[in-house]
XYZ file of C-alpha atoms in Angstrom:
564
model
C 19.690 -47.807 -5.666
C 19.459 -44.907 -8.090
C 19.871 -46.905 -11.301
C 20.149 -43.849 -13.507
C 22.934 -42.473 -11.334
C 24.736 -45.830 -11.288
C 24.509 -46.004 -15.088
C 25.101 -42.300 -15.784
C 28.073 -43.067 -18.067
C 25.936 -44.883 -20.654
C 23.926 -43.392 -23.479
C 20.637 -45.312 -23.219
C 19.202 -46.628 -19.959
C 15.611 -47.867 -19.818
C 14.017 -49.236 -16.656
C 10.722 -49.149 -14.755
C 12.427 -49.747 -11.437
C 11.476 -53.428 -11.152
C 13.932 -56.000 -9.771
C 14.779 -59.624 -10.257
C 15.440 -61.039 -6.761
C 17.118 -64.447 -6.495
C 18.363 -66.496 -3.575
C 22.168 -66.548 -3.531
C 24.227 -68.354 -4.550
C 22.233 -68.465 -7.773
C 22.382 -71.529 -9.992
C 23.575 -69.883 -13.211
C 24.245 -71.085 -16.721
C 26.404 -69.273 -19.254
C 25.460 -69.465 -22.934
C 28.220 -68.154 -25.201
C 27.603 -67.539 -28.896
C 30.516 -65.187 -29.521
C 33.098 -67.868 -30.229
C 33.017 -71.655 -30.175
C 33.010 -73.250 -26.727
C 32.708 -69.875 -24.998
C 31.862 -70.326 -21.325
C 31.821 -68.268 -18.139
C 35.623 -68.249 -18.050
C 35.450 -65.672 -20.853
C 33.916 -63.264 -18.340
C 35.838 -60.916 -16.087
C 37.467 -62.893 -13.296
C 35.634 -61.079 -10.510
C 32.301 -62.085 -12.094
C 33.300 -65.570 -13.230
C 34.450 -66.327 -9.673
C 31.830 -64.277 -7.824
C 30.363 -66.164 -4.835
C 26.805 -65.190 -5.796
C 26.998 -67.422 -8.879
C 26.931 -71.205 -8.777
C 27.781 -72.246 -12.308
C 25.933 -75.128 -13.891
C 25.556 -76.606 -17.372
C 22.113 -77.981 -16.558
C 18.925 -76.588 -18.060
C 17.234 -76.198 -14.678
C 18.824 -72.970 -13.430
C 17.514 -69.707 -11.984
C 19.649 -67.356 -14.113
C 21.075 -67.510 -17.624
C 23.829 -65.178 -18.819
C 24.056 -64.972 -22.597
C 26.736 -63.376 -24.769
C 25.964 -62.932 -28.465
C 28.003 -61.561 -31.338
C 26.320 -58.650 -33.139
C 28.149 -57.417 -36.229
C 25.852 -54.396 -36.537
C 27.229 -52.839 -33.364
C 30.121 -50.406 -33.530
C 33.617 -51.058 -32.214
C 33.524 -51.490 -28.411
C 29.745 -50.956 -28.341
C 27.418 -53.207 -26.351
C 23.866 -53.861 -25.304
C 22.940 -55.240 -21.888
C 19.481 -56.453 -20.951
C 18.271 -57.940 -17.680
C 14.853 -59.545 -18.189
C 12.110 -60.570 -15.817
C 12.487 -64.134 -17.174
C 15.853 -64.497 -15.436
C 18.163 -63.732 -18.340
C 21.117 -61.375 -18.673
C 21.690 -60.838 -22.400
C 24.839 -59.119 -23.638
C 25.582 -58.357 -27.274
C 28.855 -56.955 -28.580
C 30.989 -56.789 -31.696
C 34.247 -57.431 -29.849
C 35.481 -58.605 -26.470
C 36.146 -55.070 -25.251
C 32.454 -54.361 -25.655
C 31.715 -57.528 -23.690
C 33.962 -56.253 -20.914
C 32.270 -52.843 -20.841
C 28.860 -54.530 -20.582
C 30.055 -56.527 -17.591
C 31.291 -53.326 -15.945
C 27.791 -51.885 -16.341
C 26.327 -55.059 -14.849
C 28.620 -54.835 -11.829
C 27.430 -51.283 -11.140
C 23.798 -52.369 -10.693
C 24.142 -55.866 -9.242
C 23.895 -55.999 -5.448
C 23.847 -58.736 -2.836
C 22.070 -58.187 0.456
C 22.200 -60.974 2.998
C 21.387 -64.059 0.900
C 19.638 -62.309 -1.996
C 20.935 -61.184 -5.383
C 19.190 -58.041 -6.661
C 19.206 -57.342 -10.396
C 17.229 -54.387 -11.785
C 15.165 -55.101 -14.884
C 16.951 -52.800 -17.282
C 18.125 -52.259 -20.844
C 21.442 -50.496 -21.460
C 23.043 -49.479 -24.757
C 26.310 -47.655 -25.355
C 28.700 -46.961 -28.208
C 31.897 -44.992 -27.422
C 32.202 -41.820 -29.463
C 35.567 -42.802 -30.948
C 36.808 -46.170 -32.165
C 40.357 -45.386 -30.975
C 40.847 -43.897 -27.515
C 44.214 -43.721 -25.851
C 47.692 -42.380 -25.221
C 50.775 -41.789 -27.347
C 54.046 -41.582 -25.439
C 55.490 -39.160 -27.954
C 57.151 -36.344 -26.045
C 60.725 -35.042 -25.990
C 62.646 -35.576 -22.771
C 63.264 -38.517 -20.479
C 60.958 -41.398 -21.475
C 58.793 -43.012 -18.834
C 60.268 -45.816 -16.777
C 59.322 -49.363 -17.627
C 57.175 -49.497 -14.502
C 55.372 -46.277 -15.445
C 54.684 -47.609 -18.917
C 53.203 -50.795 -17.494
C 51.047 -48.726 -15.146
C 49.947 -46.714 -18.179
C 48.623 -49.851 -19.916
C 46.469 -50.762 -16.931
C 45.319 -47.154 -16.582
C 44.205 -47.081 -20.230
C 42.164 -50.252 -19.823
C 40.667 -49.150 -16.503
C 39.499 -45.843 -18.013
C 37.633 -47.353 -20.945
C 40.343 -46.607 -23.508
C 41.943 -49.092 -25.874
C 45.154 -47.759 -27.437
C 48.782 -47.268 -26.394
C 51.361 -45.942 -28.862
C 55.068 -46.234 -28.147
C 56.880 -43.218 -29.631
C 59.193 -41.492 -27.112
C 61.344 -39.024 -29.036
C 64.376 -39.755 -26.874
C 64.374 -43.513 -27.352
C 67.405 -43.625 -29.639
C 66.378 -47.001 -31.090
C 63.104 -45.444 -32.186
C 64.513 -42.273 -33.766
C 68.210 -41.406 -34.016
C 69.541 -44.968 -34.177
C 66.547 -46.523 -35.891
C 68.799 -48.778 -37.964
C 69.967 -50.649 -34.841
C 67.958 -53.645 -33.688
C 66.628 -53.667 -30.162
C 68.802 -55.712 -27.779
C 67.449 -58.824 -26.095
C 66.401 -57.141 -22.837
C 64.332 -54.611 -24.769
C 62.668 -57.363 -26.748
C 61.798 -59.173 -23.519
C 60.261 -55.946 -22.268
C 58.238 -55.362 -25.452
C 57.059 -58.959 -25.225
C 55.787 -58.273 -21.726
C 54.034 -55.072 -22.833
C 52.436 -56.873 -25.777
C 51.238 -59.686 -23.516
C 49.657 -57.310 -21.000
C 48.061 -55.403 -23.867
C 46.461 -58.589 -25.172
C 45.237 -59.549 -21.712
C 43.676 -56.109 -21.205
C 42.274 -56.000 -24.775
C 44.470 -53.057 -25.784
C 46.011 -52.255 -29.152
C 49.769 -51.780 -28.763
C 51.241 -49.568 -31.492
C 54.929 -49.245 -32.262
C 56.044 -45.998 -33.922
C 59.323 -45.541 -35.771
C 60.929 -42.252 -36.854
C 63.600 -42.821 -39.528
C 63.152 -39.476 -41.279
C 66.204 -37.704 -39.845
C 68.575 -39.552 -42.170
C 66.620 -42.137 -44.195
C 67.918 -42.469 -47.760
C 64.882 -42.986 -50.003
C 67.061 -44.286 -52.830
C 69.065 -46.790 -50.801
C 67.637 -50.319 -50.724
C 69.762 -51.128 -47.677
C 67.857 -48.566 -45.609
C 64.551 -50.158 -46.546
C 65.851 -53.590 -45.563
C 67.166 -52.306 -42.233
C 63.776 -50.731 -41.523
C 61.985 -53.985 -42.373
C 64.313 -55.907 -40.032
C 63.478 -53.497 -37.225
C 59.731 -53.830 -37.789
C 60.085 -57.607 -38.031
C 61.352 -57.649 -34.445
C 57.990 -56.283 -33.310
C 55.983 -58.393 -35.755
C 57.605 -61.489 -34.259
C 56.014 -60.535 -30.918
C 52.545 -60.444 -32.466
C 52.414 -56.637 -32.731
C 50.562 -55.573 -35.876
C 49.892 -51.847 -35.340
C 52.618 -49.508 -36.581
C 53.273 -45.860 -37.191
C 55.674 -44.065 -39.540
C 56.522 -40.693 -38.017
C 57.880 -38.099 -40.432
C 57.426 -35.151 -38.084
C 60.082 -32.655 -37.019
C 62.483 -33.279 -39.881
C 63.959 -31.226 -42.693
C 61.836 -32.454 -45.566
C 63.616 -30.708 -48.413
C 65.101 -33.313 -50.722
C 68.082 -32.959 -53.037
C 70.589 -34.946 -55.036
C 69.690 -38.510 -55.971
C 66.463 -38.430 -53.945
C 65.215 -35.363 -55.821
C 66.231 -36.831 -59.177
C 64.304 -40.037 -58.474
C 61.177 -38.693 -56.782
C 60.979 -35.063 -57.807
C 59.108 -33.983 -54.667
C 59.251 -34.738 -50.957
C 55.679 -36.007 -50.830
C 56.399 -38.679 -53.439
C 59.536 -39.864 -51.647
C 57.676 -40.123 -48.349
C 54.695 -41.787 -50.013
C 57.022 -44.357 -51.564
C 58.424 -45.175 -48.116
C 54.986 -45.366 -46.471
C 53.614 -47.587 -49.233
C 56.682 -49.844 -49.087
C 56.220 -50.272 -45.319
C 52.493 -50.935 -45.737
C 53.179 -53.566 -48.402
C 55.842 -55.190 -46.224
C 53.484 -55.358 -43.232
C 50.791 -56.870 -45.448
C 53.175 -59.617 -46.488
C 54.010 -60.453 -42.879
C 50.597 -60.141 -41.220
C 47.018 -60.817 -42.270
C 45.576 -57.590 -40.862
C 48.184 -54.901 -40.143
C 47.423 -51.247 -39.457
C 49.613 -48.272 -40.311
C 49.362 -44.599 -39.436
C 51.600 -41.928 -40.976
C 52.506 -38.602 -39.393
C 53.155 -36.170 -42.254
C 55.856 -33.542 -41.898
C 53.025 -31.019 -42.116
C 50.976 -32.370 -39.238
C 49.447 -29.224 -37.724
C 47.930 -27.475 -40.732
C 44.683 -25.576 -40.659
C 44.848 -25.095 -44.429
C 45.475 -27.140 -47.559
C 48.914 -27.482 -49.129
C 50.474 -28.962 -52.218
C 52.545 -31.305 -50.049
C 49.451 -32.774 -48.331
C 47.566 -33.076 -51.606
C 50.404 -35.023 -53.216
C 51.077 -37.165 -50.154
C 47.441 -38.100 -49.684
C 47.015 -38.928 -53.342
C 50.035 -41.252 -53.417
C 49.450 -43.297 -50.222
C 46.789 -46.055 -50.018
C 43.528 -44.571 -48.747
C 43.179 -47.049 -45.875
C 46.378 -45.752 -44.246
C 45.468 -43.200 -41.550
C 47.186 -39.826 -41.108
C 47.995 -38.082 -37.843
C 46.878 -34.499 -37.237
C 47.575 -32.460 -34.091
C 44.787 -29.963 -34.648
C 45.094 -26.520 -36.248
C 48.377 -25.903 -34.412
C 51.024 -28.051 -32.782
C 49.666 -27.355 -29.315
C 46.065 -26.694 -30.256
C 44.114 -24.375 -27.986
C 40.963 -25.696 -29.616
C 39.736 -28.141 -32.221
C 36.412 -26.794 -33.420
C 34.002 -28.322 -35.907
C 35.203 -25.880 -38.566
C 38.782 -27.123 -38.040
C 37.871 -30.765 -38.544
C 35.715 -29.949 -41.582
C 38.724 -28.316 -43.223
C 41.155 -31.170 -42.523
C 38.711 -33.944 -43.376
C 38.304 -32.392 -46.818
C 42.096 -32.219 -47.182
C 43.085 -35.652 -45.868
C 40.193 -37.615 -47.420
C 41.158 -40.669 -45.371
C 40.984 -41.975 -41.781
C 42.494 -39.495 -39.357
C 43.932 -39.967 -35.874
C 44.165 -36.806 -33.817
C 47.498 -36.651 -32.001
C 46.440 -34.241 -29.282
C 49.351 -32.505 -27.570
C 47.407 -32.065 -24.355
C 48.686 -32.113 -21.604
C 52.274 -32.496 -22.904
C 54.798 -30.084 -21.333
C 58.007 -30.527 -23.330
C 57.863 -27.312 -25.407
C 60.184 -24.367 -24.634
C 60.111 -23.863 -20.830
C 56.996 -25.966 -20.285
C 58.899 -28.742 -18.418
C 59.194 -26.255 -15.552
C 55.405 -26.271 -15.204
C 52.520 -28.600 -14.488
C 49.437 -28.593 -16.703
C 46.491 -29.662 -14.550
C 43.342 -28.879 -16.519
C 40.283 -30.556 -18.026
C 40.373 -31.859 -21.583
C 38.566 -28.780 -22.893
C 37.936 -26.968 -26.181
C 37.439 -30.115 -28.259
C 34.221 -30.131 -30.270
C 31.748 -32.954 -29.592
C 31.227 -33.083 -33.353
C 34.707 -34.512 -34.017
C 33.169 -37.979 -33.794
C 30.769 -37.488 -36.721
C 31.383 -40.355 -39.184
C 31.773 -38.136 -42.254
C 34.933 -36.572 -40.785
C 36.631 -40.009 -40.626
C 38.253 -39.340 -37.249
C 39.306 -42.831 -36.238
C 40.204 -41.664 -32.757
C 42.198 -39.405 -30.481
C 45.407 -40.153 -28.621
C 46.823 -37.795 -26.018
C 50.507 -36.950 -25.718
C 50.963 -36.613 -21.918
C 53.368 -34.736 -19.684
C 56.827 -36.043 -18.879
C 55.398 -36.816 -15.422
C 53.242 -39.881 -15.968
C 51.580 -39.745 -12.545
C 50.479 -36.121 -12.835
C 49.248 -36.654 -16.404
C 46.529 -38.925 -15.047
C 44.238 -36.021 -14.191
C 43.826 -34.652 -17.719
C 43.919 -38.163 -19.194
C 41.097 -39.364 -16.947
C 39.070 -36.339 -17.986
C 39.898 -37.025 -21.639
C 38.683 -40.609 -21.294
C 35.231 -39.271 -20.359
C 35.154 -37.124 -23.500
C 36.210 -40.043 -25.696
C 33.615 -42.319 -24.094
C 30.725 -39.943 -24.829
C 31.753 -36.681 -26.489
C 28.256 -35.256 -26.840
C 27.497 -35.532 -23.125
C 30.923 -34.404 -21.944
C 30.877 -31.195 -19.887
C 34.355 -30.052 -18.746
C 33.265 -28.500 -15.440
C 31.233 -31.510 -14.306
C 33.661 -34.058 -15.675
C 36.618 -32.347 -13.978
C 34.944 -32.617 -10.571
C 34.414 -36.350 -11.116
C 37.988 -36.713 -12.343
C 39.413 -35.034 -9.239
C 37.312 -37.223 -6.943
C 38.250 -40.330 -8.927
C 41.944 -39.556 -8.421
C 41.822 -38.133 -4.889
C 39.405 -40.672 -3.433
C 37.445 -38.168 -1.317
C 35.449 -34.973 -1.758
C 37.744 -33.071 0.604
C 40.992 -34.020 -1.110
C 39.404 -33.509 -4.553
C 38.461 -29.948 -3.582
C 42.026 -29.242 -2.455
C 43.479 -30.725 -5.623
C 41.081 -28.683 -7.753
C 42.151 -25.488 -6.042
C 45.821 -26.372 -6.562
C 45.121 -27.122 -10.241
C 43.734 -23.578 -10.655
C 47.234 -22.267 -9.978
C 48.682 -24.642 -12.610
C 46.596 -24.272 -15.742
C 47.607 -25.240 -19.271
C 48.843 -22.142 -21.068
C 48.137 -23.711 -24.456
C 44.471 -24.318 -23.701
C 43.782 -21.096 -21.844
C 45.453 -17.870 -20.734
C 48.974 -18.133 -19.377
C 47.662 -17.162 -15.927
C 44.100 -16.474 -14.740
C 42.847 -13.022 -15.734
C 42.174 -11.935 -12.158
C 45.739 -12.791 -11.136
C 47.163 -10.850 -14.058
C 44.968 -7.869 -13.208
C 46.120 -7.894 -9.585
C 49.750 -8.129 -10.685
C 49.486 -5.178 -13.060
C 47.593 -3.109 -10.464
C 50.078 -3.953 -7.654
C 47.185 -5.335 -5.594
C 49.351 -6.966 -2.929
C 46.339 -7.695 -0.719
C 44.733 -9.982 -3.308
C 48.059 -11.494 -4.267
C 48.881 -12.209 -0.617
C 45.539 -13.974 -0.254
C 46.388 -16.288 -3.135
C 49.883 -16.900 -1.809
C 48.479 -17.816 1.606
C 45.903 -20.110 -0.021
C 48.625 -21.878 -2.011
C 50.705 -22.414 1.140
C 47.703 -23.878 2.940
C 46.897 -26.142 -0.021
C 50.402 -27.566 -0.094
C 50.364 -28.288 3.625
C 47.124 -30.219 3.146
C 48.137 -31.979 -0.078
C 51.322 -33.249 1.555
C 49.002 -35.359 3.678
C 47.514 -37.083 0.614
C 48.308 -40.773 1.003
C 49.625 -41.443 -2.489
C 53.411 -42.038 -2.679
C 53.582 -41.632 -6.467
C 51.774 -38.298 -6.247
C 54.038 -37.094 -3.460
C 57.185 -38.058 -5.345
C 55.998 -36.375 -8.542
C 54.801 -33.219 -6.782
C 57.805 -32.728 -4.489
C 59.730 -30.301 -6.775
C 56.686 -28.040 -7.135
C 55.907 -28.176 -3.435
C 59.473 -27.029 -2.766
C 59.175 -24.277 -5.366
C 56.002 -22.971 -3.735
C 57.811 -22.715 -0.412
C 60.669 -20.808 -2.053
C 58.083 -18.521 -3.656
C 56.712 -17.763 -0.203
C 60.155 -16.597 0.917
C 60.511 -14.326 -2.128
C 57.027 -12.893 -1.651
C 57.682 -12.057 1.978
C 60.980 -10.384 1.051
C 59.175 -8.286 -1.563
C 56.515 -7.207 0.944
C 59.171 -6.379 3.537
C 61.351 -4.465 1.069
C 64.187 -6.829 1.967
C 67.231 -6.434 -0.342
C 67.591 -10.227 -0.250
C 64.675 -10.332 -2.712
C 67.149 -9.742 -5.557
C 69.075 -12.922 -4.785
C 65.914 -14.943 -4.084
C 64.400 -13.843 -7.395
C 67.515 -14.729 -9.391
C 67.708 -18.174 -7.761
C 64.179 -18.982 -8.889
C 64.599 -18.330 -12.579
C 66.240 -20.562 -15.190
C 65.442 -24.288 -15.205
C 63.539 -24.407 -11.933
C 60.126 -26.023 -11.444
C 57.573 -23.260 -11.055
C 53.940 -22.795 -10.155
C 51.875 -21.699 -13.136
C 50.694 -18.409 -11.642
C 54.279 -17.643 -10.534
C 53.040 -14.621 -8.570
C 56.244 -13.522 -6.758
C 58.497 -13.670 -9.821
C 55.940 -11.932 -12.037
C 55.466 -9.206 -9.442
C 59.209 -8.726 -8.964
C 59.823 -8.518 -12.704
C 56.992 -6.020 -13.187
C 57.549 -3.731 -10.248
C 60.911 -4.389 -8.584
C 63.354 -4.670 -11.463
C 64.246 -2.895 -14.685
C 63.309 -5.866 -16.886
C 59.831 -4.579 -17.776
C 58.899 -0.974 -18.462
C 55.807 -1.486 -20.653
C 53.003 -3.490 -19.023
C 50.761 -3.575 -22.097
C 50.162 -7.109 -23.267
C 51.484 -8.690 -20.084
C 50.413 -12.302 -19.846
C 49.020 -12.451 -23.374
C 50.296 -15.653 -24.925
C 50.431 -15.942 -28.673
C 49.503 -19.195 -30.297
C 52.311 -21.673 -29.671
C 53.820 -23.279 -32.719
C 56.922 -25.369 -32.873
C 58.824 -26.268 -35.987
C 60.838 -28.902 -34.146
C 58.062 -30.436 -32.087
C 55.156 -32.839 -32.409
C-alpha cells in the first residue's frame, strides 16, 4: 500500500513504512475518554461491527483503540496515531473529528487472509474552515424533499458539516413568514433535524421577513418568535435572518422611531438574538445585510455592525453578487468593515439569475483565495448556493468540499479530475464528463464561452466549429450510457437541446431555409448548451440581429439588485 497516496487528503502524515500485523479477528478493547461510558458503539457502525475486531473489556487484548478529548484542537480537527505497542490513539475536539479520524483509519487498514495490517503512522488534520456546507437559497422551484434528504447525506459524506434551509420560493420562509408551518411540514423538519444529528451536521433555518416586516409593530415580533419557536421545539438552534433583496428605505413611523434603516434592522436582529438566547442555551444567528455584496465600506454597514452584538455573524457573497473571484485583497477589505465573524454565501454554482436557468454550470470551485481561512479575517466558513438541479450541482460542490477541507493544498485542475472520477466512478466516464463540462462552463467564474470557440465563431471557422459539434454529439451518445438514473433524468433536457442544435447546425451548413425556423424555436426559455455554437453562429452571420462583432462574448460583471 502507498500510505501517502491513501492519506493524501490529510495535512500531516508521518510513517517509516512499518506495520503492525495481528491475527484476525483481533481481541480489541475500546477506551473512551471523550464522554462518560463511551465505548466502541460510539464508533462508526462499519468499524464497530467489523469482523476483524473481537471486542473485549479485558486487559489482556492485542489491540487497544483509544479516543481522547483534546480542547486544544480546532473544530473538526483530529490526530490519529497507530503505535508499535498495539494502540490506535485518536484525539478530537468534537465527534465529527472523531468520525474523520476513523475515515482515515479505514483508508489504511487492510485484512489479508487471516491477518490485520495496520501501518505505524501518525496523522494530523484540521479543516481549513470551521463551517463547510450548502445553503439552499436560490430563486425557483425548491428541491424535493427527497433531494434535500440526499443533500444532507452528501454533505456528511464529503466532509462538510452545514446545511442551511433558505429557498426563496418557500412562501412560509419569505412571503408568508407570519404563517406557521403546517403539521406535515413540521414532521418533515423533524426528520431533517434527526438525520442532521445522526450525521453530525448543523441544520440552519433561515427566515426572510424583510419584505413587509413592521419594525414598530409588536405583533410582528411576536409572530416571528412563534415561527422560530416551531423550529426551536425540534431542537434546531441555528438560525439566520435574511434581509437581502428588499427595499430597505424606511419611512413613516419606522423612520420616526429608528431614524435609519440600519438601526431598525439592528433592533430586529438583536431582538431575535435575545429571544433565541432565552429559549436555548447556545443558539447561533447569522444576519444577511441588505448590502451583502459590497467591495467597499458604507455608512449602512458601519451603523449595522456597530449596533448588532459582535458574536452575531454576517453573510457576504464576495465582492459581487455572483463573484468571479474572492481574492485576499477582497477579504482584507470586508474583514476590516464587518469586524465580526463572517460566513461567505458563495453563489457558485447557482443558476437562477437572468437566463441562467437555461444553462448548466459544470466547473471547478475556482478563483477563491487559499488565504480566506486565515484567522484574522474571521471567516467562519463558506456555504455554496447550488443550482436548481440538485443532482448536477454535485460536481462543483464535491470540488468545493476539497477546497474547504484544505484550502492551501487545493488545486482546481487536479481536484476537478478527482471530482469527476468520484462522481462518474471510472476514468473513462470521468473523461467524457469532463469534456462535456467544457461546453458548459460557469459564465460568472470565467468567460461566457471559451476563447477559442468565440474566435472561431467570429472568424466563421466552420471546420473548427463542426469538429466541436461532432465531439458534443459523440459525448452525449456516450454519456447516455452512464448508469445513473438521477443524472440521466437531470441531463435529459440538455441532451435533447444538443440534438436540436445539431439539426440547426446542419441546416446552416447546407444553406437550408429551414434554419430560420429552427433557430427561432431554440431561443426563449429553452435549455441550452453553454457554448451554444449554432445559435451564436446564426445570430452573427445569418441574421440581421448583429452588425458589430466587437465585444462579442465579453460578459460584464454580473450584479443583481433583486438576487442573493
